[in-house]
Structure formats: structure tokens, C-alpha cells
Amino acid sequence: MLKVSRRTFLKIAAATGAGASVLGKNILFQSADPVLAASTSPEVVKYSHCVQCNHTPFCGMKLIFKDDKLYRIEKRSDYNNNLICAKGVAAIQELYDPERLLYPMKRTNPKGEPGQWERISWDEALTTIADKLNGIKEKHGAEKVAFITGDPKEPRSALMRLAYTFGSPNFGTESSTCFLALDLSNKLTFGKNHFMTGPCGPGGNPVPGKTKVAIFWGTNPAWSAPFSVAGLRNAKEKGDCKYIVVDPRVTPTVHTFADVHLQIRPGTDGALALCFAKALIENDAYDKEFVEKWTHGFEEYAEYCKQFTVEKVAEICDVPAERIQEACDILVKQGSPIVCKTAAAWPHHVNGVNSHRAMWLLMPLTGSLDVPGGLKVPDEPMDFDMWNGSPGFSRARDLLPKLDDKRVDRKYVPIWADMEDYYAGQGNLQLNFLPEYVRDGEIKACVALGVNAMMWPQTQEYQKAFQDMEFAVSADFYIRPQTHDYVDMILPAAMSFERACPVARFGRKLFLREPVVEPAGEARPDYRICCDIGTALGFGDEFWGGGEKSEENCLIETLKTSGCGVTLEDLRAASPEGVVIPLKGEPQDKKYETGGLRYDGKPGFETPTGKMEFTSEVLRKYGFDPLPIYKEPTQGPVSSPEVAKDFPLILNSGSRVPMYTHSKQRHTPWLRDLMPEPICRLSPKAARERGIETGDEVELSTQFGAIRAKAEVTNIVRDDCIDMFHGWEQANVNLVHARDFDPISGFPSYKEGLCQVKKV
Ligand SMILES: Nc1nc2c(c(=O)[nH]1)N[C@H]1C(S)=C(S)[C@@H](COP(=O)(O)OP(=O)(O)OC[C@H]3O[C@@H](n4cnc5c(=O)[nH]c(N)nc54)[C@H](O)[C@@H]3O)O[C@H]1N2
Ligand SMILES: Nc1nc2c(c(=O)[nH]1)N[C@H]1C(S)=C(S)[C@@H](COP(=O)(O)OP(=O)(O)OC[C@H]3O[C@@H](n4cnc5c(=O)[nH]c(N)nc54)[C@H](O)[C@@H]3O)O[C@H]1N2
Ligand code: SF4
Ligand SMILES: [Mo]
């Protein structure tokens, strides 16, 4: 472990908002590892990308080596983002962490007990995996094996290739808890998901001089996507756009952007969106021509909106009516285009998809669809993205349609199962019902790359699911007892600095990310792990025989099947610079007029009516109300008053903190110093009523159990809300969340719940 400038790090991190803001080049690590710093060996510079935010490469990194050891990380200048935050800088400590898992291990005691592990060779590991999986395939069918990842995005296309080649459509990821339900909402509305939304994607970003109103709605990019903030701030300074921020908390995003902040009660967003729609329609501030020509169900929708008066919605959302009126006035007076920037707070409600639809419809309503400054459909240069590789490489295109009827989630969330199709480049199984699949014998084994059982509500149900499988193998950087106490075998995964796949993509620019250090111990890149398992299973031809060339072979195939016209040689020749993929044609607006939004190339939308749907005919077909209806949160003070008597506070969990991503990097000393232990945030009023002060140990309880944390009394949260980050082994907030799911998407309700807090 590096000996560190810990004090310097802390001082700078604190001065920059706990390390989330832009940090200047060369400020950090002024006194890096003293031995290396004193060494007269020459400095060697290499380049890479940070994957800490969301497991996808964003910020460019300049890596300084001495004596073949990485000893300093700096931002890479003249690069796509031009910043680096505390998590990125601290990646060095993760790389050299002495706790890393270095060898394949098999357990020697029963699952469910604290794991006792015995080192085995890769040969033994691969032979065992092949025997177990092929045995299950022979006896029960290939679909009984699930292939899953948690938040890691990079391994996905290789794992899909493995799943589909083996014969199982049951490939699933954390995206069925994250914000893929927003894509489902988009598909219900527009037929396809065209937008790169979420905190990290450009979809929903205002354009200076074009956008008239930007609504940052349930997202806090200042902490969840720091790399995007400089661009957003520049856009604000240059334009005449008005900003509305809707968030139950007073976040840095509120401070930086809000002309109006609506600090609503969690889960009431749908009502607010319908109120905005009412104001726009009543004031004739909507795009009649677009609505008449290109949309379906407007009359029904407009009628439904009428009941959402400012006064009524002020009561539902628990914010002053004047504030809501102010926001309505901005929308009416400023005109269009408008954009809404959203993320994971939306799907984390039982009525998530419908609330999101209510909000999303504001953009087409105002004629803001696919126009500059509005909700732009990207001019896609190629069939390829960071998360899913190319559907050609992942084999989602040729194999998934044939396997689709063996998906195990159709019984629980048929709309999700039907619409999460191979056109989207992935066939994400709804993983939240894993306990049910295993209980019913529909899943009997799994190959897991970077999976953490703590991500699910009622974690113990998922742990039991892994335990009850006939065989479960998991590849990770560390031994993670919360998950690995319940699996049969663990494999050491190489970290991003140790692997190549996949290439990094920023807009239309591709970068080759070469490994810059040898993998620790016997760790292998996830792509290689997939190729090695595929080969051991008997698919040597499809996986190039596995081995050390696996990553390179996967890269060549991904680039080839994407049709982007760029080869690995091109990328190598340009490295460390990237290669811009030329657009296929001229950039276009309003692609619904010219056929760009349908598979058959005809004008209109890929929906049952061929129009953009205010009332969803897909929802109607599946027996749901076709309108974007508003419903109270299931676990809330209004719908569960009896429960609220004992548990009066709203449990809103998982709002991102600047120094950690989910459960990762918790043992990284620099970051740990910034937030050493689980924090439960409550307002000064809620704290006073309970005799709690900052630093007190508190018990956070719900109907489902209790966990302990340190109190932080802060004005950031509402008086009726509790804010608690997820992913703490010693205080896993998901142990006290209900397993309540959105019936349309199957997503968990992390942002609703009822709880009590007391000093212990
Ligand atoms: N209560 C509550 N729960 C939530 C949320 C919330 O808001 N509230 N948010 C949800 C959301 S949006 C998400 S995305 C999930 C994320 O939740 P997780 O998927 O749990 O995310 P991580 O903690 O990053 O865990 C991923 C695991 O993968 C390992 N890992 C990291 N990178 C790699 C890699 O490249 N290869 C391999 N093989 N392993 C790797 C890590 O060591 C870790 O064990 O949590 C969800 N859970
Ligand atoms: N540092 C860091 N960055 C991350 C991650 C991380 O773990 N750490 N995770 C990554 C992942 S996987 C994801 S999905 C994204 C998430 O990205 P974001 O969604 O931008 O991140 P959050 O901090 O969860 O922001 C949600 C905001 O919504 C608010 N909110 C909660 N409930 C409601 C509600 O009912 N209505 C409204 N209007 N607002 C609500 C919260 O107060 C919070 O400020 O972040 C990514 N980036
Ligand atoms: S903002 Fe995200 S991608 Fe950039 S350095 Fe920080 S963690 Fe890494
Ligand atoms: Mo996420």
C-alpha cells in the first residue's frame, strides 16, 4: 500500500466538496509515495480512463509510473472531461490493495457459513465450471443457468455472448434496479428508446442559446456525475435558459442551477408533471401542430391532467402553491424547447414508470422532441455502445430471438420481458425476482461477474437464492462476504488498469484503452474469463480458444460487427488519441418526419398506433391504465397511515455521495477518511424532536428490521425524510426496505418506505 499524502488529500478533498468537484492538475500527490518520489528513475506516462463513477470510462487519466509502479494519477488535459475527482485519484489505492482476490478459490465449507476458501488453479476452476454448467444443461436445459453482472458495465457484452452461445436467454444485470425502467417508459411512449438519459448520458442536457427551460428532476449530477458538471455550468452561463430543480433535498445541483427549487415529498413527481402539463395546455403553450399530426391519446390525457390543479398538487407534493405556480409560469412564458434531465430516483418507486411517463411527455407536448436544445435523438453513427458492445458481438441479434421464450421473467413482468428486446442490444432479465426463480426451480446455477447481493431489497432473500443454487461462481476484485458466503467458487477479476476491453467511447470518438499494468496475482480480465469459460464449455470456435489473446479477439470482433469502419490497428495507431467515427449521413432533426425512428424507415413512431402515445396502447393491452396515472407511494404516510404511526419518517435511500460508488472502494484509505462510517441524515427539526445530535449512534428501523449508523443533522433533507446511502456491509439499508416492485417494470422502491430513527 502506498504511503500517502493523506493530509494533503483530505485538505483538498474537503475544499472541493468532499472531492467531487474539479481538482486541479498536480495539486494532489504533491508528496506521493516517498520512496518512489525520491527515486531518480525516470517518470513514464501512460493513459487510461476512470471507471469509478458508473463502471464506464469517463474521465481521462494521466498515469505516472516510476520503476514500473503507478504512483500518481492526474487528470488528462485537453481531454473530453478534463477533470479528476477523489474517487479517480484513489483508484491507485484500490489497484494496489493488499486485500485483493488474487487466485481462483473453491469453498471448503457449506454455503451460508462464513466462507472458508481453498486456492485452486484456473484449470481446475474452468473444468469444474464446465462440468457443473453442462451437467445442468443436460439434465434441465441451458436456460436454467443465469449469467449476471452487478453494476460493472464493461463485462456485459462478453457475458451476453457466453449466455446466448451456451443457450440461455437469462442474462441479467443491475440495470433492472438502476434506470433501465426509464428506457421502458420511453419505449412505451415513442416505441423505441432513442435517448441517452440518466446522469451520465447527454440526453436531457440543455444547449446554450437554444433550450428555454431545463428541469433537473430527481438527479444530482454534482455528486453522481461530476464529470458532467463543468459542461452543464458553462451551458447555464452562456444561455438564457431558466432552471427548475425538483428534489426533496437541497443538493449542490440545487445551489448551482435552480431558479426555482421544488423540494417535494418523494414519489409525488407524477402529480407535479401532470400539473405542469395542465398549465401548458390551458395556456395554449403546447405544440398543437405536433400533437395533432404525430400523437395519440391527447384528448384523454388533457382531460386527466385537469384535476391536477396547483392547489391540489401543492398539497400532494407538500410544497407552497406559489412555488409551483412560479414553475408553471416559467414553463408557459419561456416557451420551448424544454428538456428534463432525470435519473434513478424515478424508477425507484412503485409507480415509477407512470410517473416518468408523465414527466417525459412534457417534452413532446411542447414540441421539444428531436430539436436542438430539446430532447434530441442522437444521430447514431453505429450500432455500438459502451455497455452492450455490438449486438453482433454479444450475439443478441442472431441468438437471443430464438431463445426468448425461455426467459424466466415473463411470468412476473411480461411488459418488461417483451420490450427488453434484442433490438435494444440487450435482453436484460428482470433480476429482482431471482429468489422466486430459484425457489421455483427455474434457475439452478449462475455465472456472476461483479455481483453484490446488498444491492437488492431484503438482501437475505437473494443470499438464500445464491445458496440454494446447485452451483454459483462469482468473479470479483475482492472476497465480498455479503455475496460470496453464499457461492461455491470465486474468481479473481482484473481491474480496469489491468485490462483492455471494451474500447472507451465518448460521443463519436473511440479510444483504445490498453492495459497499463500486469494483472495482480492470477487475476484475469472479465472478457478473458468469459472466453475461457466459453472454451471450457465446448465453444472454442466462438471464443477463439480463450487464453491471453481473448481480449484482443473480442475487440476485433466488436469493432468488426459494429460496422463503424474502424479497426484495432486504426485505434492503436491513433492511441492515446481517439478516432472519430464519421456520421453515416447528414445530422437530422425531427427524425419522426423522415422515418429515422422506425425500423421500417417510415415516418412516425415504432408504437402500436405509429404515433407518439400519450395513452399507451401497450399498457392497455397488458391490462394497465393507458394514462400516465398518478398513484401515491405504496409505503408512504398517505397510503399507509397505520404504519406511519410507528414509522413516521420517509426512508429515501441510495442518494449518491461524492466519495463512494455503491459498495465499492469502502476500504480505500483516502476515501474512507472522507466518510469512515455509515451516515443517517436527518433534519434539525427531526433530530430535535428525537434528542439526536450529529455524531450520535442511531437506530434506523422499519417494519422489516433495524440497522445502526451515525447521525448527521443537516438542512439538506426535508423534515419528514431520512437519507441513507446503500452498500455498507455493517449497515445495509436494503435489509430494512420492502420488496415492493413497480408492476410494469419490476423495479424496487428504494426511494419510498416508512421508518423511525432513535438514539441508542
Ligand atoms: N437502497 C438502495 N439500493 C440500491 C440503490 C439505491 O439507490 N438504494 N441503487 C441501485 C442501483 S441504481 C444500482 S446501479 C445498484 C448497484 O449496486 P452493485 O451492483 O452492488 O454495485 P457495486 O457496489 O459497484 O458492486 C458491484 C460488485 O462488483 C465488483 N466489481 C466492480 N467492478 C468490477 C469489474 O469490472 N469486474 C468484476 N468482475 N467485478 C467488479 C465490486 O467489487 C462489487 O463487489 O444498486 C442498487 N441498489
Ligand atoms: N459518487 C457516485 N456516483 C454515482 C454512483 C454512486 O454510487 N456514487 N452511482 C451511479 C449510478 S449506478 C447511478 S444509477 C447514478 C444515479 O444518479 P442520480 O440519480 O443523479 O444520483 P442520486 O444521488 O441518487 O440522485 C437522485 C436525487 O434524487 C433525489 N430524489 C430521491 N427521491 C426522489 C423523488 O421521489 N423525487 C425527486 N424528484 N427526487 C428524488 C435525491 O434526493 C437525489 O438528490 O449515479 C451514478 N454515479
Ligand atoms: S468524476 Fe467519475 S469518472 Fe471522473 S474521476 Fe471521478 S469517479 Fe472517475
Ligand atoms: Mo444505477
mmCIF file of N, CA and C and ligand atoms in Angstrom, residues 53-54 151 153 156 174-175 177-180 199 344 348 387 656 661-662 726 750, ligand 4:
data_model
loop_
_atom_site.group_PDB
_atom_site.id
_atom_site.type_symbol
_atom_site.label_atom_id
_atom_site.label_comp_id
_atom_site.label_asym_id
_atom_site.label_seq_id
_atom_site.Cartn_x
_atom_site.Cartn_y
_atom_site.Cartn_z
ATOM 1 N N CYS A 53 -17.084 6.058 -11.515
ATOM 2 C CA CYS A 53 -18.422 6.648 -11.373
ATOM 3 C C CYS A 53 -19.532 5.633 -11.596
ATOM 4 N N ASN A 54 -19.493 5.059 -12.736
ATOM 5 C CA ASN A 54 -20.612 4.201 -13.103
ATOM 6 C C ASN A 54 -20.116 3.001 -13.884
ATOM 7 N N ASP A 151 -23.272 -3.822 -10.966
ATOM 8 C CA ASP A 151 -23.080 -2.542 -11.639
ATOM 9 C C ASP A 151 -22.002 -2.563 -12.732
ATOM 10 N N LYS A 153 -20.246 -2.488 -15.935
ATOM 11 C CA LYS A 153 -20.854 -2.420 -17.264
ATOM 12 C C LYS A 153 -19.953 -3.093 -18.305
ATOM 13 N N ARG A 156 -20.260 -6.759 -19.881
ATOM 14 C CA ARG A 156 -21.577 -7.245 -20.269
ATOM 15 C C ARG A 156 -21.661 -7.922 -21.622
ATOM 16 N N GLU A 174 -27.560 -5.394 -13.035
ATOM 17 C CA GLU A 174 -28.070 -4.393 -12.093
ATOM 18 C C GLU A 174 -28.986 -3.390 -12.775
ATOM 19 N N SER A 175 -28.921 -3.329 -14.109
ATOM 20 C CA SER A 175 -29.751 -2.339 -14.809
ATOM 21 C C SER A 175 -31.235 -2.565 -14.556
ATOM 22 N N THR A 177 -32.382 -2.769 -11.701
ATOM 23 C CA THR A 177 -32.686 -1.991 -10.483
ATOM 24 C C THR A 177 -32.302 -0.530 -10.684
ATOM 25 N N CYS A 178 -31.592 -0.243 -11.753
ATOM 26 C CA CYS A 178 -30.958 1.075 -11.910
ATOM 27 C C CYS A 178 -31.921 2.014 -12.625
ATOM 28 N N PHE A 179 -31.636 2.413 -13.860
ATOM 29 C CA PHE A 179 -32.649 3.258 -14.505
ATOM 30 C C PHE A 179 -33.094 2.771 -15.872
ATOM 31 N N LEU A 180 -32.947 1.489 -16.131
ATOM 32 C CA LEU A 180 -33.421 0.968 -17.415
ATOM 33 C C LEU A 180 -34.946 1.042 -17.538
ATOM 34 N N PRO A 199 -27.865 10.419 -15.428
ATOM 35 C CA PRO A 199 -26.938 11.483 -15.076
ATOM 36 C C PRO A 199 -25.726 11.499 -15.993
ATOM 37 N N ALA A 344 -32.043 7.896 -11.601
ATOM 38 C CA ALA A 344 -32.556 6.687 -10.958
ATOM 39 C C ALA A 344 -33.599 6.934 -9.867
ATOM 40 N N HIS A 348 -37.224 4.178 -8.944
ATOM 41 C CA HIS A 348 -37.162 3.611 -7.594
ATOM 42 C C HIS A 348 -38.428 3.910 -6.787
ATOM 43 N N TRP A 387 -21.944 -0.113 -23.075
ATOM 44 C CA TRP A 387 -22.410 -1.115 -22.133
ATOM 45 C C TRP A 387 -22.662 -2.456 -22.787
ATOM 46 N N ARG A 656 -26.675 9.415 -4.010
ATOM 47 C CA ARG A 656 -25.232 9.214 -4.158
ATOM 48 C C ARG A 656 -24.432 10.187 -3.314
ATOM 49 N N THR A 661 -18.854 4.911 -4.839
ATOM 50 C CA THR A 661 -19.836 4.389 -5.780
ATOM 51 C C THR A 661 -20.352 3.069 -5.209
ATOM 52 N N HIS A 662 -21.620 3.067 -4.881
ATOM 53 C CA HIS A 662 -22.245 1.874 -4.311
ATOM 54 C C HIS A 662 -21.378 1.296 -3.191
ATOM 55 N N HIS A 726 -26.569 3.423 0.386
ATOM 56 C CA HIS A 726 -26.587 1.957 0.406
ATOM 57 C C HIS A 726 -25.164 1.405 0.313
ATOM 58 N N TYR A 750 -36.711 1.782 -3.765
ATOM 59 C CA TYR A 750 -35.688 2.248 -2.822
ATOM 60 C C TYR A 750 -35.977 3.643 -2.279
HETATM 61 MO MO MO B 4 -27.512 2.640 -11.039
#
